[in-house]
Amino acid sequence: MAARPKNPPPDRRGDILDAALRLFAEKGYDAATNAEIARAAGITAAALYYYFPSKEELFRAAVSEHLAQFLPTLTNLTRQGGPPDGGSQEPFRSLLQRALAFFTGEKSQLVLKIILAEGPRRPEIRQIWNEQTAAAFASLMPYLAGAIADGRIRPVDPRLVFVLLQGPLMSAIVLRDLLQIPALQELTDEALVDAVLEVTLPGLLTDGR
Amino acid sequence: MAARPKNPPPDRRGDILDAALRLFAEKGYDAATNAEIARAAGITAAALYYYFPSKEELFRAAVSEHLAQFLPTLTNLTRQGGPPDGGSQEPFRSLLQRALAFFTGEKSQLVLKIILAEGPRRPEIRQIWNEQTAAAFASLMPYLAGAIADGRIRPVDPRLVFVLLQGPLMSAIVLRDLLQIPALQELTDEALVDAVLEVTLPGLLTDGR
DNA sequence: TCGCTTACTGATTGGTCAATTAGTATATAC
DNA sequence: GTATATACTAATTGACCAATCAGTAAGCGA
């Protein structure tokens, strides 16, 4: 009977998007029902259709708008901590630390679960991912290319540099955190970053190790 | 009306498992229907229940038995190509090449899609993955630990060595192949392996670069 | 205070799907 | 050549779920 709520929450739409992101990540698109999402957001299933035209659109909005929230953090990864300076690993330590801290964050992990689960089978999800991360990628490539042009890091394809540095972080996030492989549980973020800095990075810097 | 088939295929169960793996990978567990799987296997949906007690059990069997097929290949990765010998990158080149070739294989990618999609939300899938890959992991760790004990590679936690070498491969498989990020499409397996050998590996070998 | 808009709820519908059941043609054992 | 087990099919059932719809209480501008 209660139609319009007496003390309305300030951001119902945001609440729905948050609930949807969590449930889509935890149970998958099909297994997460409108009723569950609505209940988690404090409304009924029918009310979802007041804010979104379909479950599909709600899904896309949840992924897209949460990814958009990450954009400033991602593009700022290369802007803070200073430029790579002659042979020093400090700017890279800062970059890797903040990148890893970001991707192990709770919200990020929810988004990553969805991207890994639905991305490979949904072109529109891949497109959202590509559009939203393109800016971050586009700021990282000149950062690396510039360091190469200045002779601070060896002339290696910046995309390879990216994969070499980011790969170990991704491996830890997927294997340790998402798949919870027992043998990797004791790996700390610090040890991982240190290892990349001590093992991989020297192979990239022009002054060797 | 046609009940028992006139010329029965030799491995109906295997056909079902193959069809199930493909459809579960392409569409996800919920979106892949019994009817589709059955049709792809050349039978009706009801006949699935002659071979498997439920859709869940079929799913588990498809993942588990296909993973089991990979086991010999995975454990042999460290046995072929020779042991890591003094400062040479050759054994590692062979190891990385074969590992990457394996994981970019068609069947492997189907399994990987399922593991990445369902693993994070299903403990039983993580368990199957852990059980089946534990043997490969258990053969890799002494391989690396032995090389450390012999002083051929630097004393770095073998789990970190694993993550540093495997991470870039995983990054390529996930970002380039599964998420099809445009900027990474031109990355070849060869260039990737070369980069790991030239950049990351020298940081691990005792004689430096 | 009236009328309109906003922000919902409860009930219903149509469709889909996993699972069950009863039946049947083929092969195999004796 | 009959009996029994094997390997299925067609049809049905029950449950669930996305989406729709009619209604309704609260805010709001004139």
Tab-separated table of C-alpha atoms (C1' of nucleotides) in Angstrom:
chain	number	residue	atom	x	y	z
A	1	MET	CA	0.000	0.000	0.000
A	2	ALA	CA	2.817	2.383	0.927
A	3	ALA	CA	3.535	4.095	-2.363
A	4	ARG	CA	5.764	7.127	-2.132
A	5	PRO	CA	8.115	6.700	0.879
A	6	LYS	CA	7.804	9.034	3.848
A	7	ASN	CA	11.533	9.699	4.317
A	8	PRO	CA	12.989	9.016	0.895
A	9	PRO	CA	16.665	8.051	0.610
A	10	PRO	CA	18.639	10.736	-1.225
A	11	ASP	CA	20.012	8.466	-3.960
A	12	ARG	CA	17.716	5.588	-4.719
A	13	ARG	CA	19.175	5.110	-8.174
A	14	GLY	CA	22.684	4.873	-6.745
A	15	ASP	CA	21.470	2.384	-4.131
A	16	ILE	CA	20.013	0.205	-6.888
A	17	LEU	CA	23.225	0.418	-8.902
A	18	ASP	CA	25.274	-0.596	-5.841
A	19	ALA	CA	22.994	-3.503	-4.991
A	20	ALA	CA	22.978	-4.638	-8.622
A	21	LEU	CA	26.765	-4.505	-8.902
A	22	ARG	CA	27.199	-6.583	-5.760
A	23	LEU	CA	24.644	-9.232	-6.682
A	24	PHE	CA	25.680	-9.476	-10.339
A	25	ALA	CA	29.277	-9.959	-9.157
A	26	GLU	CA	28.437	-12.481	-6.464
A	27	LYS	CA	25.873	-14.605	-8.312
A	28	GLY	CA	26.241	-13.771	-11.990
A	29	TYR	CA	23.800	-12.009	-14.293
A	30	ASP	CA	21.235	-14.791	-14.648
A	31	ALA	CA	21.317	-16.007	-11.060
A	32	ALA	CA	20.859	-12.525	-9.610
A	33	THR	CA	17.109	-11.893	-9.680
A	34	ASN	CA	15.338	-8.561	-9.879
A	35	ALA	CA	13.613	-9.377	-6.599
A	36	GLU	CA	16.950	-9.844	-4.798
A	37	ILE	CA	18.457	-6.692	-6.219
A	38	ALA	CA	15.331	-4.726	-5.358
A	39	ARG	CA	15.253	-6.098	-1.812
A	40	ALA	CA	18.930	-5.209	-1.313
A	41	ALA	CA	18.113	-1.698	-2.501
A	42	GLY	CA	15.073	-1.430	-0.241
A	43	ILE	CA	12.348	-1.476	-2.888
A	44	THR	CA	10.228	-3.992	-4.823
A	45	ALA	CA	11.106	-5.598	-8.134
A	46	ALA	CA	8.543	-3.554	-10.007
A	47	ALA	CA	10.159	-0.310	-8.858
A	48	LEU	CA	13.338	-1.228	-10.713
A	49	TYR	CA	11.412	-0.537	-13.891
A	50	TYR	CA	10.798	2.982	-12.755
A	51	TYR	CA	14.560	3.601	-12.926
A	52	PHE	CA	15.669	1.205	-15.676
A	53	PRO	CA	13.812	-0.125	-18.705
A	54	SER	CA	15.062	-3.697	-18.348
A	55	LYS	CA	17.359	-5.986	-16.374
A	56	GLU	CA	19.866	-5.774	-19.222
A	57	GLU	CA	19.942	-1.987	-19.048
A	58	LEU	CA	20.322	-2.083	-15.278
A	59	PHE	CA	23.249	-4.440	-15.733
A	60	ARG	CA	24.952	-2.246	-18.288
A	61	ALA	CA	24.378	0.854	-16.178
A	62	ALA	CA	25.782	-0.832	-13.062
A	63	VAL	CA	28.976	-1.850	-14.860
A	64	SER	CA	29.351	1.337	-16.864
A	65	GLU	CA	28.692	3.827	-14.082
A	66	HIS	CA	30.862	2.059	-11.536
A	67	LEU	CA	33.687	1.842	-14.048
A	68	ALA	CA	33.256	5.541	-14.753
A	69	GLN	CA	33.776	6.238	-11.037
A	70	PHE	CA	37.177	4.567	-11.284
A	71	LEU	CA	38.335	6.600	-14.226
A	72	PRO	CA	39.955	9.531	-12.347
A	73	THR	CA	41.853	7.156	-10.058
A	74	LEU	CA	43.108	5.143	-13.004
A	75	THR	CA	44.233	8.062	-15.123
A	76	ASN	CA	45.907	9.662	-12.106
A	77	LEU	CA	48.031	6.574	-11.515
A	78	THR	CA	50.665	7.916	-13.893
A	79	ARG	CA	50.303	11.545	-12.861
A	80	GLN	CA	51.043	11.128	-9.172
A	81	GLY	CA	54.325	9.812	-7.787
A	82	GLY	CA	56.312	11.768	-10.317
A	83	PRO	CA	57.727	10.856	-13.713
A	84	PRO	CA	60.155	7.964	-14.097
A	85	ASP	CA	63.508	9.552	-13.372
A	86	GLY	CA	66.935	8.306	-14.315
A	87	GLY	CA	67.281	4.736	-13.143
A	88	SER	CA	65.259	5.256	-10.003
A	89	GLN	CA	62.630	2.700	-9.176
A	90	GLU	CA	60.712	5.015	-6.842
A	91	PRO	CA	58.141	6.349	-9.317
A	92	PHE	CA	57.450	2.785	-10.407
A	93	ARG	CA	57.108	1.599	-6.811
A	94	SER	CA	54.481	4.243	-6.235
A	95	LEU	CA	52.714	3.383	-9.482
A	96	LEU	CA	52.626	-0.344	-8.785
A	97	GLN	CA	51.633	0.061	-5.150
A	98	ARG	CA	48.739	2.311	-5.981
A	99	ALA	CA	47.629	0.190	-8.917
A	100	LEU	CA	47.610	-2.949	-6.789
A	101	ALA	CA	45.895	-1.254	-3.864
A	102	PHE	CA	43.263	-0.013	-6.243
A	103	PHE	CA	42.550	-3.353	-7.877
A	104	THR	CA	42.400	-5.217	-4.577
A	105	GLY	CA	39.787	-2.745	-3.331
A	106	GLU	CA	36.326	-4.118	-2.667
A	107	LYS	CA	34.432	-2.275	-5.375
A	108	SER	CA	37.144	-2.946	-7.950
A	109	GLN	CA	37.005	-6.661	-7.240
A	110	LEU	CA	33.253	-6.686	-7.808
A	111	VAL	CA	33.721	-5.006	-11.164
A	112	LEU	CA	36.585	-7.322	-12.074
A	113	LYS	CA	34.492	-10.390	-11.288
A	114	ILE	CA	31.793	-9.144	-13.622
A	115	ILE	CA	34.238	-8.201	-16.378
A	116	LEU	CA	36.001	-11.559	-16.207
A	117	ALA	CA	32.734	-13.486	-16.120
A	118	GLU	CA	30.685	-11.576	-18.661
A	119	GLY	CA	33.325	-9.831	-20.776
A	120	PRO	CA	34.406	-12.872	-22.765
A	121	ARG	CA	30.817	-13.595	-23.833
A	122	ARG	CA	29.303	-10.143	-24.163
A	123	PRO	CA	30.653	-7.720	-26.760
A	124	GLU	CA	28.814	-4.796	-25.157
A	125	ILE	CA	30.553	-5.415	-21.824
A	126	ARG	CA	33.919	-5.561	-23.565
A	127	GLN	CA	33.046	-2.306	-25.255
A	128	ILE	CA	32.164	-0.622	-21.954
A	129	TRP	CA	35.430	-1.893	-20.477
A	130	ASN	CA	37.430	-0.702	-23.457
A	131	GLU	CA	35.816	2.709	-23.567
A	132	GLN	CA	36.296	3.324	-19.864
A	133	THR	CA	39.849	2.013	-19.610
A	134	ALA	CA	41.043	3.462	-22.900
A	135	ALA	CA	41.707	6.813	-21.229
A	136	ALA	CA	43.864	5.228	-18.530
A	137	PHE	CA	45.661	3.158	-21.129
A	138	ALA	CA	46.098	6.230	-23.298
A	139	SER	CA	47.772	8.075	-20.441
A	140	LEU	CA	50.046	5.150	-19.596
A	141	MET	CA	51.392	4.571	-23.101
A	142	PRO	CA	52.952	8.051	-23.612
A	143	TYR	CA	54.284	7.856	-20.036
A	144	LEU	CA	56.192	4.711	-20.985
A	145	ALA	CA	57.006	5.878	-24.514
A	146	GLY	CA	58.362	9.122	-23.095
A	147	ALA	CA	60.624	7.267	-20.694
A	148	ILE	CA	61.896	5.243	-23.634
A	149	ALA	CA	62.480	8.336	-25.781
A	150	ASP	CA	64.437	9.918	-22.926
A	151	GLY	CA	66.552	6.799	-22.678
A	152	ARG	CA	65.520	6.094	-19.080
A	153	ILE	CA	64.044	2.736	-19.935
A	154	ARG	CA	65.178	0.382	-22.653
A	155	PRO	CA	63.459	0.534	-26.045
A	156	VAL	CA	60.855	-2.154	-25.518
A	157	ASP	CA	57.348	-1.986	-26.991
A	158	PRO	CA	55.368	-0.064	-24.346
A	159	ARG	CA	52.596	-2.620	-24.598
A	160	LEU	CA	55.079	-5.294	-23.624
A	161	VAL	CA	56.327	-3.124	-20.773
A	162	PHE	CA	52.741	-2.830	-19.614
A	163	VAL	CA	52.151	-6.578	-19.753
A	164	LEU	CA	55.442	-7.371	-18.020
A	165	LEU	CA	54.748	-5.028	-15.115
A	166	GLN	CA	51.017	-5.483	-14.820
A	167	GLY	CA	50.939	-9.241	-15.468
A	168	PRO	CA	52.306	-10.253	-12.069
A	169	LEU	CA	49.758	-8.017	-10.352
A	170	MET	CA	46.948	-9.503	-12.405
A	171	SER	CA	48.186	-12.988	-11.674
A	172	ALA	CA	48.053	-12.293	-7.943
A	173	ILE	CA	44.608	-10.747	-8.109
A	174	VAL	CA	43.121	-13.590	-10.138
A	175	LEU	CA	44.901	-16.574	-8.611
A	176	ARG	CA	45.306	-15.411	-5.032
A	177	ASP	CA	42.193	-13.296	-4.527
A	178	LEU	CA	39.527	-14.460	-6.971
A	179	LEU	CA	40.383	-18.170	-7.239
A	180	GLN	CA	41.865	-18.271	-3.733
A	181	ILE	CA	44.607	-20.746	-4.578
A	182	PRO	CA	45.867	-21.961	-1.196
A	183	ALA	CA	49.580	-21.895	-2.107
A	184	LEU	CA	49.381	-18.181	-2.958
A	185	GLN	CA	47.439	-16.957	0.066
A	186	GLU	CA	50.555	-15.818	1.952
A	187	LEU	CA	51.768	-13.645	-0.914
A	188	THR	CA	51.569	-10.056	0.311
A	189	ASP	CA	51.082	-7.030	-1.877
A	190	GLU	CA	54.371	-5.629	-0.588
A	191	ALA	CA	56.385	-8.724	-1.443
A	192	LEU	CA	54.814	-8.766	-4.886
A	193	VAL	CA	55.622	-5.138	-5.633
A	194	ASP	CA	59.145	-5.586	-4.260
A	195	ALA	CA	59.657	-8.617	-6.483
A	196	VAL	CA	58.537	-6.770	-9.609
A	197	LEU	CA	60.790	-3.844	-8.718
A	198	GLU	CA	63.799	-6.046	-7.990
A	199	VAL	CA	63.408	-8.601	-10.748
A	200	THR	CA	61.418	-7.200	-13.665
A	201	LEU	CA	62.143	-3.489	-13.466
A	202	PRO	CA	65.955	-3.704	-13.635
A	203	GLY	CA	65.554	-5.449	-16.974
A	204	LEU	CA	63.692	-2.380	-18.208
A	205	LEU	CA	65.875	0.418	-16.866
A	206	THR	CA	68.737	1.527	-19.108
A	207	ASP	CA	71.321	1.412	-16.339
A	208	GLY	CA	70.558	-2.245	-15.748
A	209	ARG	CA	70.637	-3.423	-12.198
B	1	MET	CA	9.805	-42.965	-31.244
B	2	ALA	CA	13.379	-43.811	-32.216
B	3	ALA	CA	14.741	-45.077	-28.933
B	4	ARG	CA	18.059	-46.865	-29.055
B	5	PRO	CA	20.071	-45.489	-31.997
B	6	LYS	CA	20.803	-47.754	-34.982
B	7	ASN	CA	24.489	-46.804	-35.366
B	8	PRO	CA	25.443	-45.617	-31.895
B	9	PRO	CA	28.354	-43.198	-31.539
B	10	PRO	CA	31.220	-44.776	-29.623
B	11	ASP	CA	31.426	-42.146	-26.892
B	12	ARG	CA	28.106	-40.469	-26.251
B	13	ARG	CA	29.142	-39.441	-22.744
B	14	GLY	CA	32.242	-37.754	-24.120
B	15	ASP	CA	30.182	-36.012	-26.780
B	16	ILE	CA	27.865	-34.639	-24.093
B	17	LEU	CA	30.815	-33.480	-22.003
B	18	ASP	CA	32.337	-31.697	-25.022
B	19	ALA	CA	29.072	-30.011	-25.955
B	20	ALA	CA	28.497	-29.003	-22.327
B	21	LEU	CA	31.973	-27.517	-21.967
B	22	ARG	CA	31.585	-25.460	-25.112
B	23	LEU	CA	28.142	-24.124	-24.269
B	24	PHE	CA	28.881	-23.473	-20.610
B	25	ALA	CA	31.976	-21.533	-21.706
B	26	GLU	CA	30.212	-19.580	-24.441
B	27	LYS	CA	26.975	-18.720	-22.661
B	28	GLY	CA	27.574	-19.349	-18.960
B	29	TYR	CA	26.031	-21.965	-16.693
B	30	ASP	CA	22.536	-20.520	-16.435
B	31	ALA	CA	22.176	-19.378	-20.022
B	32	ALA	CA	23.260	-22.727	-21.451
B	33	THR	CA	20.137	-24.873	-21.476
B	34	ASN	CA	19.900	-28.638	-21.286
B	35	ALA	CA	18.082	-28.604	-24.605
B	36	GLU	CA	20.947	-26.789	-26.344
B	37	ILE	CA	23.594	-29.029	-24.856
B	38	ALA	CA	21.613	-32.108	-25.783
B	39	ARG	CA	21.053	-30.890	-29.321
B	40	ALA	CA	24.752	-30.160	-29.747
B	41	ALA	CA	25.476	-33.679	-28.533
B	42	GLY	CA	22.906	-35.204	-30.889
B	43	ILE	CA	20.314	-36.318	-28.309
B	44	THR	CA	17.303	-34.910	-26.461
B	45	ALA	CA	17.368	-33.100	-23.148
B	46	ALA	CA	15.855	-36.032	-21.293
B	47	ALA	CA	18.697	-38.301	-22.371
B	48	LEU	CA	21.154	-36.151	-20.434
B	49	TYR	CA	19.584	-37.601	-17.319
B	50	TYR	CA	20.545	-41.069	-18.410
B	51	TYR	CA	24.210	-40.030	-18.138
B	52	PHE	CA	24.135	-37.388	-15.395
B	53	PRO	CA	21.807	-36.964	-12.403
B	54	SER	CA	21.468	-33.185	-12.783
B	55	LYS	CA	22.647	-30.160	-14.711
B	56	GLU	CA	24.926	-29.298	-11.794
B	57	GLU	CA	26.603	-32.693	-11.942
B	58	LEU	CA	26.991	-32.436	-15.699
B	59	PHE	CA	28.648	-29.062	-15.223
B	60	ARG	CA	31.049	-30.355	-12.595
B	61	ALA	CA	31.872	-33.405	-14.693
B	62	ALA	CA	32.520	-31.282	-17.784
B	63	VAL	CA	34.951	-29.027	-15.932
B	64	SER	CA	36.574	-31.763	-13.899
B	65	GLU	CA	37.081	-34.293	-16.680
B	66	HIS	CA	38.360	-31.780	-19.186
B	67	LEU	CA	40.783	-30.401	-16.618
B	68	ALA	CA	41.910	-33.941	-15.894
B	69	GLN	CA	42.761	-34.364	-19.581
B	70	PHE	CA	45.136	-31.406	-19.279
B	71	LEU	CA	46.976	-32.781	-16.275
B	72	PRO	CA	49.690	-34.764	-18.116
B	73	THR	CA	50.480	-31.822	-20.395
B	74	LEU	CA	50.729	-29.466	-17.440
B	75	THR	CA	52.914	-31.652	-15.277
B	76	ASN	CA	55.164	-32.398	-18.230
B	77	LEU	CA	55.832	-28.698	-18.824
B	78	THR	CA	58.719	-28.825	-16.374
B	79	ARG	CA	59.919	-32.282	-17.383
B	80	GLN	CA	60.471	-31.582	-21.059
B	81	GLY	CA	62.938	-29.034	-22.369
B	82	GLY	CA	65.518	-29.997	-19.791
B	83	PRO	CA	66.333	-28.583	-16.350
B	84	PRO	CA	67.323	-24.953	-15.929
B	85	ASP	CA	71.053	-25.019	-16.569
B	86	GLY	CA	73.684	-22.490	-15.598
B	87	GLY	CA	72.515	-19.103	-16.762
B	88	SER	CA	70.949	-20.389	-19.943
B	89	GLN	CA	67.537	-19.128	-20.851
B	90	GLU	CA	66.814	-22.017	-23.206
B	91	PRO	CA	64.953	-24.279	-20.782
B	92	PHE	CA	62.800	-21.342	-19.726
B	93	ARG	CA	62.108	-20.390	-23.338
B	94	SER	CA	60.824	-23.875	-23.960
B	95	LEU	CA	58.786	-23.842	-20.756
B	96	LEU	CA	57.166	-20.479	-21.485
B	97	GLN	CA	56.533	-21.255	-25.134
B	98	ARG	CA	54.811	-24.510	-24.356
B	99	ALA	CA	52.859	-23.041	-21.461
B	100	LEU	CA	51.582	-20.192	-23.612
B	101	ALA	CA	50.802	-22.446	-26.561
B	102	PHE	CA	48.874	-24.671	-24.235
B	103	PHE	CA	46.789	-21.944	-22.630
B	104	THR	CA	45.953	-20.325	-25.947
B	105	GLY	CA	44.645	-23.671	-27.214
B	106	GLU	CA	40.956	-23.867	-28.003
B	107	LYS	CA	39.946	-26.351	-25.310
B	108	SER	CA	42.054	-24.594	-22.684
B	109	GLN	CA	40.393	-21.281	-23.428
B	110	LEU	CA	36.972	-22.829	-22.949
B	111	VAL	CA	38.017	-24.166	-19.565
B	112	LEU	CA	39.638	-20.867	-18.619
B	113	LYS	CA	36.483	-18.944	-19.467
B	114	ILE	CA	34.484	-21.216	-17.182
B	115	ILE	CA	37.029	-21.064	-14.366
B	116	LEU	CA	37.237	-17.270	-14.526
B	117	ALA	CA	33.472	-16.879	-14.690
B	118	GLU	CA	32.329	-19.483	-12.188
B	119	GLY	CA	35.400	-19.994	-9.996
B	120	PRO	CA	35.067	-16.775	-8.016
B	121	ARG	CA	31.491	-17.602	-7.044
B	122	ARG	CA	31.535	-21.393	-6.693
B	123	PRO	CA	33.711	-23.015	-4.062
B	124	GLU	CA	33.302	-26.437	-5.692
B	125	ILE	CA	34.705	-25.132	-8.977
B	126	ARG	CA	37.668	-23.607	-7.161
B	127	GLN	CA	38.188	-26.948	-5.461
B	128	ILE	CA	38.164	-28.835	-8.771
B	129	TRP	CA	40.642	-26.312	-10.189
B	130	ASN	CA	42.890	-26.562	-7.143
B	131	GLU	CA	42.823	-30.341	-7.060
B	132	GLN	CA	43.607	-30.679	-10.738
B	133	THR	CA	46.303	-28.002	-10.933
B	134	ALA	CA	47.914	-28.831	-7.596
B	135	ALA	CA	49.948	-31.586	-9.230
B	136	ALA	CA	51.308	-29.252	-11.893
B	137	PHE	CA	52.032	-26.610	-9.274
B	138	ALA	CA	53.649	-29.243	-7.066
B	139	SER	CA	56.000	-30.217	-9.887
B	140	LEU	CA	56.871	-26.607	-10.702
B	141	MET	CA	57.763	-25.525	-7.172
B	142	PRO	CA	60.611	-28.052	-6.613
B	143	TYR	CA	61.821	-27.306	-10.143
B	144	LEU	CA	62.241	-23.664	-9.168
B	145	ALA	CA	63.375	-24.399	-5.602
B	146	GLY	CA	65.999	-26.779	-6.979
B	147	ALA	CA	67.337	-24.146	-9.331
B	148	ILE	CA	67.578	-21.775	-6.392
B	149	ALA	CA	69.346	-24.357	-4.191
B	150	ASP	CA	71.850	-24.983	-6.987
B	151	GLY	CA	72.476	-21.264	-7.230
B	152	ARG	CA	71.327	-21.057	-10.858
B	153	ILE	CA	68.580	-18.598	-10.061
B	154	ARG	CA	68.551	-16.013	-7.309
B	155	PRO	CA	66.972	-16.845	-3.966
B	156	VAL	CA	63.486	-15.492	-4.579
B	157	ASP	CA	60.346	-17.122	-3.163
B	158	PRO	CA	59.413	-19.671	-5.874
B	159	ARG	CA	55.816	-18.518	-5.694
B	160	LEU	CA	56.989	-15.038	-6.625
B	161	VAL	CA	59.092	-16.469	-9.435
B	162	PHE	CA	55.986	-18.237	-10.666
B	163	VAL	CA	53.885	-15.078	-10.567
B	164	LEU	CA	56.596	-12.966	-12.232
B	165	LEU	CA	57.008	-15.378	-15.148
B	166	GLN	CA	53.425	-16.521	-15.526
B	167	GLY	CA	51.791	-13.144	-14.899
B	168	PRO	CA	52.672	-11.623	-18.262
B	169	LEU	CA	51.339	-14.718	-20.035
B	170	MET	CA	48.111	-14.547	-18.065
B	171	SER	CA	47.820	-10.857	-18.772
B	172	ALA	CA	48.068	-11.520	-22.492
B	173	ILE	CA	45.563	-14.362	-22.416
B	174	VAL	CA	42.995	-12.422	-20.428
B	175	LEU	CA	43.402	-8.952	-21.923
B	176	ARG	CA	44.346	-9.828	-25.484
B	177	ASP	CA	42.393	-13.051	-26.055
B	178	LEU	CA	39.439	-13.096	-23.675
B	179	LEU	CA	38.663	-9.377	-23.407
B	180	GLN	CA	40.048	-8.643	-26.879
B	181	ILE	CA	41.481	-5.251	-25.972
B	182	PRO	CA	42.210	-3.603	-29.328
B	183	ALA	CA	45.580	-2.136	-28.342
B	184	LEU	CA	46.938	-5.579	-27.481
B	185	GLN	CA	45.754	-7.491	-30.541
B	186	GLU	CA	49.087	-7.232	-32.344
B	187	LEU	CA	51.040	-8.716	-29.455
B	188	THR	CA	52.374	-12.045	-30.660
B	189	ASP	CA	53.141	-15.019	-28.468
B	190	GLU	CA	56.734	-14.928	-29.679
B	191	ALA	CA	57.262	-11.269	-28.796
B	192	LEU	CA	55.743	-11.888	-25.392
B	193	VAL	CA	57.958	-14.865	-24.606
B	194	ASP	CA	61.010	-12.995	-25.898
B	195	ALA	CA	60.187	-10.028	-23.675
B	196	VAL	CA	59.839	-12.191	-20.574
B	197	LEU	CA	63.133	-13.908	-21.388
B	198	GLU	CA	64.967	-10.652	-22.041
B	199	VAL	CA	63.499	-8.504	-19.309
B	200	THR	CA	62.211	-10.614	-16.433
B	201	LEU	CA	64.402	-13.700	-16.601
B	202	PRO	CA	67.782	-11.903	-16.328
B	203	GLY	CA	66.609	-10.527	-12.995
B	204	LEU	CA	66.158	-14.082	-11.796
B	205	LEU	CA	69.341	-15.715	-13.078
B	206	THR	CA	72.348	-15.528	-10.781
B	207	ASP	CA	74.702	-14.373	-13.507
B	208	GLY	CA	72.535	-11.358	-14.133
B	209	ARG	CA	72.030	-10.347	-17.721
C	1	DT	C1'	-7.380	22.335	-1.775
C	2	DC	C1'	-7.180	20.902	-6.071
C	3	DG	C1'	-4.928	18.620	-9.705
C	4	DC	C1'	-0.841	16.814	-11.338
C	5	DT	C1'	3.460	14.498	-10.947
C	6	DT	C1'	6.601	11.484	-8.519
C	7	DA	C1'	7.768	7.240	-6.688
C	8	DC	C1'	6.491	3.628	-5.735
C	9	DT	C1'	3.439	-1.458	-4.394
C	10	DG	C1'	0.786	-5.830	-5.125
C	11	DA	C1'	-0.904	-8.868	-8.272
C	12	DT	C1'	-0.681	-11.061	-12.575
C	13	DT	C1'	0.975	-13.011	-16.919
C	14	DG	C1'	3.542	-15.366	-20.296
C	15	DG	C1'	7.495	-17.768	-21.100
C	16	DT	C1'	11.236	-20.652	-20.053
C	17	DC	C1'	13.542	-24.340	-18.136
C	18	DA	C1'	15.184	-28.360	-15.129
C	19	DA	C1'	13.530	-32.450	-13.952
C	20	DT	C1'	10.290	-36.460	-14.091
C	21	DT	C1'	7.631	-40.113	-16.070
C	22	DA	C1'	5.959	-43.485	-18.983
C	23	DG	C1'	6.889	-45.641	-22.986
C	24	DT	C1'	9.758	-47.878	-26.826
C	25	DA	C1'	13.077	-49.558	-30.178
C	26	DT	C1'	17.478	-51.864	-30.231
C	27	DA	C1'	21.018	-54.906	-28.557
C	28	DT	C1'	22.597	-58.809	-25.739
C	29	DA	C1'	22.414	-63.083	-22.921
C	30	DC	C1'	20.876	-67.494	-22.591
D	1	DG	C1'	13.563	-66.953	-29.860
D	2	DT	C1'	12.356	-65.134	-25.707
D	3	DA	C1'	13.760	-62.183	-21.606
D	4	DT	C1'	16.089	-58.603	-19.904
D	5	DA	C1'	18.921	-54.730	-19.920
D	6	DT	C1'	20.351	-50.631	-22.561
D	7	DA	C1'	19.745	-46.228	-24.482
D	8	DC	C1'	17.109	-43.486	-25.516
D	9	DT	C1'	12.231	-40.086	-26.851
D	10	DA	C1'	7.885	-37.405	-26.284
D	11	DA	C1'	5.128	-35.256	-23.226
D	12	DT	C1'	4.289	-33.184	-18.972
D	13	DT	C1'	4.906	-30.766	-14.563
D	14	DG	C1'	6.113	-27.433	-11.271
D	15	DA	C1'	8.854	-23.548	-10.227
D	16	DC	C1'	10.702	-19.468	-11.079
D	17	DC	C1'	11.316	-15.159	-13.122
D	18	DA	C1'	11.292	-10.765	-16.135
D	19	DA	C1'	8.132	-7.704	-17.385
D	20	DT	C1'	3.563	-5.408	-17.254
D	21	DC	C1'	-0.298	-3.110	-15.258
D	22	DA	C1'	-3.531	-0.979	-12.430
D	23	DG	C1'	-3.626	1.382	-8.356
D	24	DT	C1'	-2.065	4.655	-4.594
D	25	DA	C1'	0.131	7.542	-1.105
D	26	DA	C1'	3.098	11.410	-0.717
D	27	DG	C1'	5.039	15.895	-2.430
D	28	DC	C1'	4.204	20.218	-4.931
D	29	DG	C1'	2.914	24.246	-7.700
D	30	DA	C1'	-0.897	27.481	-8.480
